[in-house]
């Protein structure tokens, strides 16, 4: 790793890995104090965090891509998170979702920091070469998120490996919580759509989105799932990308020790 790159990523280091990145299945969940038995109605979300005062979900950086009639109307890269400072997960290794507008971007870099901006993890990601919404799971090789602590993640979309200053970067903050035993039991006994509603009612963003995204990806022609997906994204101001496909992604790229 070059000194220039070390400065750009605030001295974040890279470890050699042998893993794949994909949508993380909803597995063991630990707990939150409040639960709701209401599993009917549309999936809508009330953000948990405070309004964000700095750039987060919106992208920064720009790829120098030739302007065409279609690219003029192209949306920017967008992190699928509410416009708040921090949202919640129940997972030790959650999934983040990003809208990638340009199929020419085939590589990215996933990074994780603690709340004191100490670099914890970084890996390269091979994208699918398709425009749409991708879910990238924090690999098991990365440190587990601790309950009650905040972490910052970022995804840098690499436009030119020789000019990393042109990377398009999206980022967000995440905090892991525990579920109550009552809510954990409810979540384990209902169908995925009802599970998404329970997560949303308890203001757990990352699992609400991951659960519904899995349904959207598996059943792209199901109008009822499409309606729920649009309802969720609209509730957090992301309706502009609600029609984008949810696509399979991703593979970890080989890394070398710095």
Short mmCIF file of C-alpha atoms in Angstrom, two decimals:
data_model
loop_
_atom_site.label_atom_id
_atom_site.label_comp_id
_atom_site.label_asym_id
_atom_site.label_seq_id
_atom_site.Cartn_x
_atom_site.Cartn_y
_atom_site.Cartn_z
CA UNK A 1 0.00 0.00 0.00
CA UNK A 2 1.40 3.40 -0.93
CA UNK A 3 1.80 6.29 1.49
CA UNK A 4 -0.69 8.30 -0.59
CA UNK A 5 -3.34 5.66 -0.08
CA UNK A 6 -2.53 5.44 3.63
CA UNK A 7 -3.15 9.17 3.99
CA UNK A 8 -6.39 9.00 2.00
CA UNK A 9 -7.83 6.30 4.24
CA UNK A 10 -6.56 7.77 7.51
CA UNK A 11 -3.93 5.08 7.97
CA UNK A 12 -6.43 2.24 7.60
CA UNK A 13 -4.63 -1.05 7.14
CA UNK A 14 -5.42 -4.07 4.97
CA UNK A 15 -5.22 -7.74 5.91
CA UNK A 16 -4.93 -10.75 3.58
CA UNK A 17 -8.27 -12.50 3.34
CA UNK A 18 -9.87 -15.56 1.80
CA UNK A 19 -13.59 -14.89 1.95
CA UNK A 20 -16.57 -14.07 -0.26
CA UNK A 21 -18.96 -11.20 0.24
CA UNK A 22 -22.67 -11.76 -0.18
CA UNK A 23 -26.00 -10.99 1.38
CA UNK A 24 -25.76 -12.05 5.00
CA UNK A 25 -28.56 -14.44 5.99
CA UNK A 26 -30.58 -13.49 9.03
CA UNK A 27 -29.10 -15.83 11.55
CA UNK A 28 -28.52 -15.57 15.27
CA UNK A 29 -30.00 -12.41 16.71
CA UNK A 30 -29.38 -11.25 20.20
CA UNK A 31 -31.96 -8.66 21.46
CA UNK A 32 -33.83 -5.38 22.06
CA UNK A 33 -36.11 -4.35 24.92
CA UNK A 34 -39.28 -3.47 22.99
CA UNK A 35 -41.28 -5.83 20.78
CA UNK A 36 -44.45 -5.62 18.76
CA UNK A 37 -46.88 -8.32 17.74
CA UNK A 38 -48.30 -6.23 14.91
CA UNK A 39 -47.13 -7.84 11.67
CA UNK A 40 -49.72 -6.32 9.35
CA UNK A 41 -49.64 -3.15 7.26
CA UNK A 42 -46.97 -1.73 5.02
CA UNK A 43 -43.29 -1.81 5.90
CA UNK A 44 -42.45 1.78 6.89
CA UNK A 45 -39.54 2.97 8.96
CA UNK A 46 -39.13 5.74 11.51
CA UNK A 47 -35.40 6.60 11.64
CA UNK A 48 -33.72 5.94 14.95
CA UNK A 49 -30.79 8.37 14.80
CA UNK A 50 -30.60 12.16 14.88
CA UNK A 51 -30.61 14.16 11.63
CA UNK A 52 -27.19 13.97 10.00
CA UNK A 53 -25.21 17.22 9.89
CA UNK A 54 -22.43 15.99 7.57
CA UNK A 55 -22.32 14.13 4.27
CA UNK A 56 -23.05 10.45 4.72
CA UNK A 57 -25.37 8.50 2.45
CA UNK A 58 -24.84 10.84 -0.49
CA UNK A 59 -21.81 10.14 -2.66
CA UNK A 60 -18.70 12.28 -2.93
CA UNK A 61 -16.07 12.07 -5.66
CA UNK A 62 -16.74 11.72 -9.35
CA UNK A 63 -15.83 9.33 -12.15
CA UNK A 64 -14.82 10.91 -15.43
CA UNK A 65 -17.26 8.99 -17.63
CA UNK A 66 -18.07 10.27 -21.13
CA UNK A 67 -21.38 12.16 -21.05
CA UNK A 68 -24.16 10.60 -23.11
CA UNK A 69 -27.89 11.16 -23.44
CA UNK A 70 -28.53 8.38 -20.92
CA UNK A 71 -25.76 9.26 -18.47
CA UNK A 72 -26.99 12.85 -18.14
CA UNK A 73 -30.00 11.58 -16.22
CA UNK A 74 -28.05 9.04 -14.19
CA UNK A 75 -28.46 9.13 -10.40
CA UNK A 76 -25.42 9.37 -8.11
CA UNK A 77 -24.19 6.49 -5.97
CA UNK A 78 -26.39 6.31 -2.87
CA UNK A 79 -26.07 4.44 0.43
CA UNK A 80 -29.42 2.94 1.42
CA UNK A 81 -29.63 4.51 4.87
CA UNK A 82 -31.92 7.14 6.41
CA UNK A 83 -30.59 10.69 6.60
CA UNK A 84 -29.48 10.26 10.22
CA UNK A 85 -26.21 10.02 12.10
CA UNK A 86 -26.55 6.35 13.15
CA UNK A 87 -28.92 3.45 12.53
CA UNK A 88 -29.17 0.06 14.23
CA UNK A 89 -28.26 -3.56 13.51
CA UNK A 90 -28.57 -6.78 15.49
CA UNK A 91 -25.79 -8.54 13.58
CA UNK A 92 -22.10 -8.95 14.35
CA UNK A 93 -21.42 -8.76 10.60
CA UNK A 94 -24.29 -6.82 8.98
CA UNK A 95 -25.01 -6.13 5.33
CA UNK A 96 -24.81 -2.64 3.84
CA UNK A 97 -26.72 -1.68 0.69
CA UNK A 98 -25.61 0.77 -1.95
CA UNK A 99 -27.13 1.91 -5.23
CA UNK A 100 -24.47 1.76 -7.95
CA UNK A 101 -25.52 3.84 -10.96
CA UNK A 102 -22.86 2.87 -13.49
CA UNK A 103 -22.13 -0.61 -14.79
CA UNK A 104 -18.60 0.44 -15.76
CA UNK A 105 -17.61 0.45 -12.06
CA UNK A 106 -16.54 -3.11 -11.29
CA UNK A 107 -14.33 -2.68 -8.20
CA UNK A 108 -14.83 -1.12 -4.78
CA UNK A 109 -13.17 -0.93 -1.39
CA UNK A 110 -15.04 -1.64 1.85
CA UNK A 111 -13.65 -0.06 5.03
CA UNK A 112 -14.63 -0.10 8.71
CA UNK A 113 -13.64 2.27 11.54
CA UNK A 114 -14.52 2.42 15.23
CA UNK A 115 -16.18 5.51 16.71
CA UNK A 116 -12.77 7.06 17.37
CA UNK A 117 -11.93 6.79 13.65
CA UNK A 118 -9.43 3.98 14.20
CA UNK A 119 -9.17 1.79 11.11
CA UNK A 120 -10.38 -1.75 11.85
CA UNK A 121 -10.76 -3.45 8.49
CA UNK A 122 -10.51 -3.01 4.75
CA UNK A 123 -10.97 -5.24 1.72
CA UNK A 124 -11.44 -4.95 -2.02
CA UNK A 125 -14.74 -5.96 -3.59
CA UNK A 126 -15.42 -7.12 -7.15
CA UNK A 127 -18.79 -5.81 -8.28
CA UNK A 128 -21.13 -7.48 -10.74
CA UNK A 129 -20.75 -4.95 -13.55
CA UNK A 130 -24.46 -4.12 -13.40
CA UNK A 131 -26.28 -0.99 -12.34
CA UNK A 132 -28.58 -1.44 -9.36
CA UNK A 133 -28.77 -2.01 -5.60
CA UNK A 134 -26.16 -4.33 -4.12
CA UNK A 135 -25.88 -5.78 -0.63
CA UNK A 136 -22.35 -6.25 0.69
CA UNK A 137 -21.96 -8.23 3.89
CA UNK A 138 -19.18 -7.43 6.32
CA UNK A 139 -17.12 -10.64 6.07
CA UNK A 140 -16.58 -12.96 9.02
CA UNK A 141 -12.86 -12.17 8.77
CA UNK A 142 -13.67 -8.62 9.90
CA UNK A 143 -13.94 -7.79 13.61
CA UNK A 144 -17.38 -8.46 15.09
CA UNK A 145 -19.40 -5.39 15.98
CA UNK A 146 -19.78 -5.04 19.74
CA UNK A 147 -23.13 -4.29 21.34
CA UNK A 148 -23.58 -0.62 22.21
CA UNK A 149 -20.69 0.69 20.10
CA UNK A 150 -20.84 2.86 16.98
CA UNK A 151 -18.89 2.12 13.80
CA UNK A 152 -18.35 3.97 10.56
CA UNK A 153 -18.35 2.09 7.26
CA UNK A 154 -17.53 3.33 3.78
CA UNK A 155 -17.61 1.93 0.28
CA UNK A 156 -15.28 3.55 -2.27
CA UNK A 157 -16.29 2.86 -5.87
CA UNK A 158 -13.05 2.73 -7.85
CA UNK A 159 -13.23 4.59 -11.15
CA UNK A 160 -9.50 4.49 -11.93
CA UNK A 161 -7.00 2.42 -9.95
CA UNK A 162 -4.24 4.81 -10.99
CA UNK A 163 -6.14 7.88 -9.79
CA UNK A 164 -7.84 6.97 -6.53
CA UNK A 165 -8.72 10.62 -5.87
CA UNK A 166 -11.56 10.07 -8.35
CA UNK A 167 -13.19 7.36 -6.20
CA UNK A 168 -16.89 7.80 -5.49
CA UNK A 169 -17.41 7.24 -1.77
CA UNK A 170 -20.56 6.54 0.25
CA UNK A 171 -20.54 6.00 4.00
CA UNK A 172 -22.67 5.67 7.11
CA UNK A 173 -22.66 4.94 10.83
CA UNK A 174 -24.00 1.81 12.49
CA UNK A 175 -24.57 0.61 16.05
CA UNK A 176 -25.24 -2.94 17.18
CA UNK A 177 -27.97 -3.62 19.75
CA UNK A 178 -29.43 -6.67 21.47
CA UNK A 179 -32.94 -7.95 21.02
CA UNK A 180 -35.15 -8.92 23.93
CA UNK A 181 -35.85 -12.63 24.20
CA UNK A 182 -39.51 -11.90 23.39
CA UNK A 183 -38.73 -10.11 20.15
CA UNK A 184 -36.12 -12.68 19.20
CA UNK A 185 -38.73 -15.41 19.59
CA UNK A 186 -41.26 -13.50 17.49
CA UNK A 187 -38.77 -12.86 14.71
CA UNK A 188 -37.83 -16.52 14.61
CA UNK A 189 -41.41 -17.71 14.10
CA UNK A 190 -42.83 -15.38 11.42
CA UNK A 191 -42.50 -15.25 7.65
CA UNK A 192 -39.89 -12.91 6.10
CA UNK A 193 -42.34 -10.11 5.27
CA UNK A 194 -43.73 -10.09 8.81
CA UNK A 195 -40.14 -10.24 10.07
CA UNK A 196 -39.31 -7.09 8.11
CA UNK A 197 -42.32 -5.36 9.68
CA UNK A 198 -41.19 -6.36 13.16
CA UNK A 199 -37.71 -5.02 12.54
CA UNK A 200 -39.15 -1.78 11.18
CA UNK A 201 -41.54 -1.35 14.09
CA UNK A 202 -38.58 -1.73 16.45
CA UNK A 203 -36.52 0.77 14.41
CA UNK A 204 -33.77 -1.68 13.38
CA UNK A 205 -32.84 -0.40 9.95
CA UNK A 206 -30.18 -2.75 8.65
CA UNK A 207 -32.20 -5.96 9.18
CA UNK A 208 -35.43 -4.34 7.96
CA UNK A 209 -33.70 -3.49 4.72
CA UNK A 210 -31.78 -6.78 4.39
CA UNK A 211 -34.90 -8.88 4.95
CA UNK A 212 -37.01 -7.00 2.43
CA UNK A 213 -34.13 -6.75 -0.07
CA UNK A 214 -33.78 -10.53 -0.01
CA UNK A 215 -37.48 -10.86 -0.84
CA UNK A 216 -37.19 -8.24 -3.57
CA UNK A 217 -34.20 -10.03 -5.09
CA UNK A 218 -35.78 -13.50 -4.89
CA UNK A 219 -39.23 -12.38 -6.12
CA UNK A 220 -38.61 -9.48 -8.55
CA UNK A 221 -41.97 -9.95 -10.29
CA UNK A 222 -44.06 -10.07 -7.09
CA UNK A 223 -46.10 -6.85 -7.09
CA UNK A 224 -46.91 -7.09 -3.38
CA UNK A 225 -43.21 -7.26 -2.48
CA UNK A 226 -42.50 -4.38 -4.88
CA UNK A 227 -45.14 -2.30 -3.10
CA UNK A 228 -43.62 -3.04 0.31
CA UNK A 229 -40.14 -2.25 -0.98
CA UNK A 230 -41.29 1.08 -2.37
CA UNK A 231 -43.11 1.87 0.88
CA UNK A 232 -39.96 1.25 2.92
CA UNK A 233 -37.67 3.32 0.72
CA UNK A 234 -40.19 6.14 0.45
CA UNK A 235 -40.49 6.30 4.25
CA UNK A 236 -36.79 7.25 4.50
CA UNK A 237 -36.59 9.48 1.43
CA UNK A 238 -35.10 6.93 -0.99
CA UNK A 239 -38.04 6.65 -3.38
CA UNK A 240 -35.92 7.78 -6.35
CA UNK A 241 -34.15 4.40 -6.44
CA UNK A 242 -37.12 2.20 -5.51
CA UNK A 243 -37.41 0.88 -9.07
CA UNK A 244 -33.74 -0.12 -9.32
CA UNK A 245 -33.12 -3.90 -9.38
CA UNK A 246 -31.64 -5.64 -6.34
CA UNK A 247 -28.76 -7.63 -7.81
CA UNK A 248 -26.42 -10.38 -6.65
CA UNK A 249 -23.07 -9.17 -5.40
CA UNK A 250 -20.08 -9.51 -4.58
CA UNK A 251 -16.68 -11.22 -4.41
CA UNK A 252 -13.71 -10.19 -2.29
CA UNK A 253 -10.58 -9.27 -4.23
CA UNK A 254 -7.11 -10.50 -3.38
CA UNK A 255 -5.28 -8.23 -0.97
CA UNK A 256 -1.64 -7.98 0.05
CA UNK A 257 -0.06 -7.14 3.39
CA UNK A 258 1.11 -3.49 3.52
#
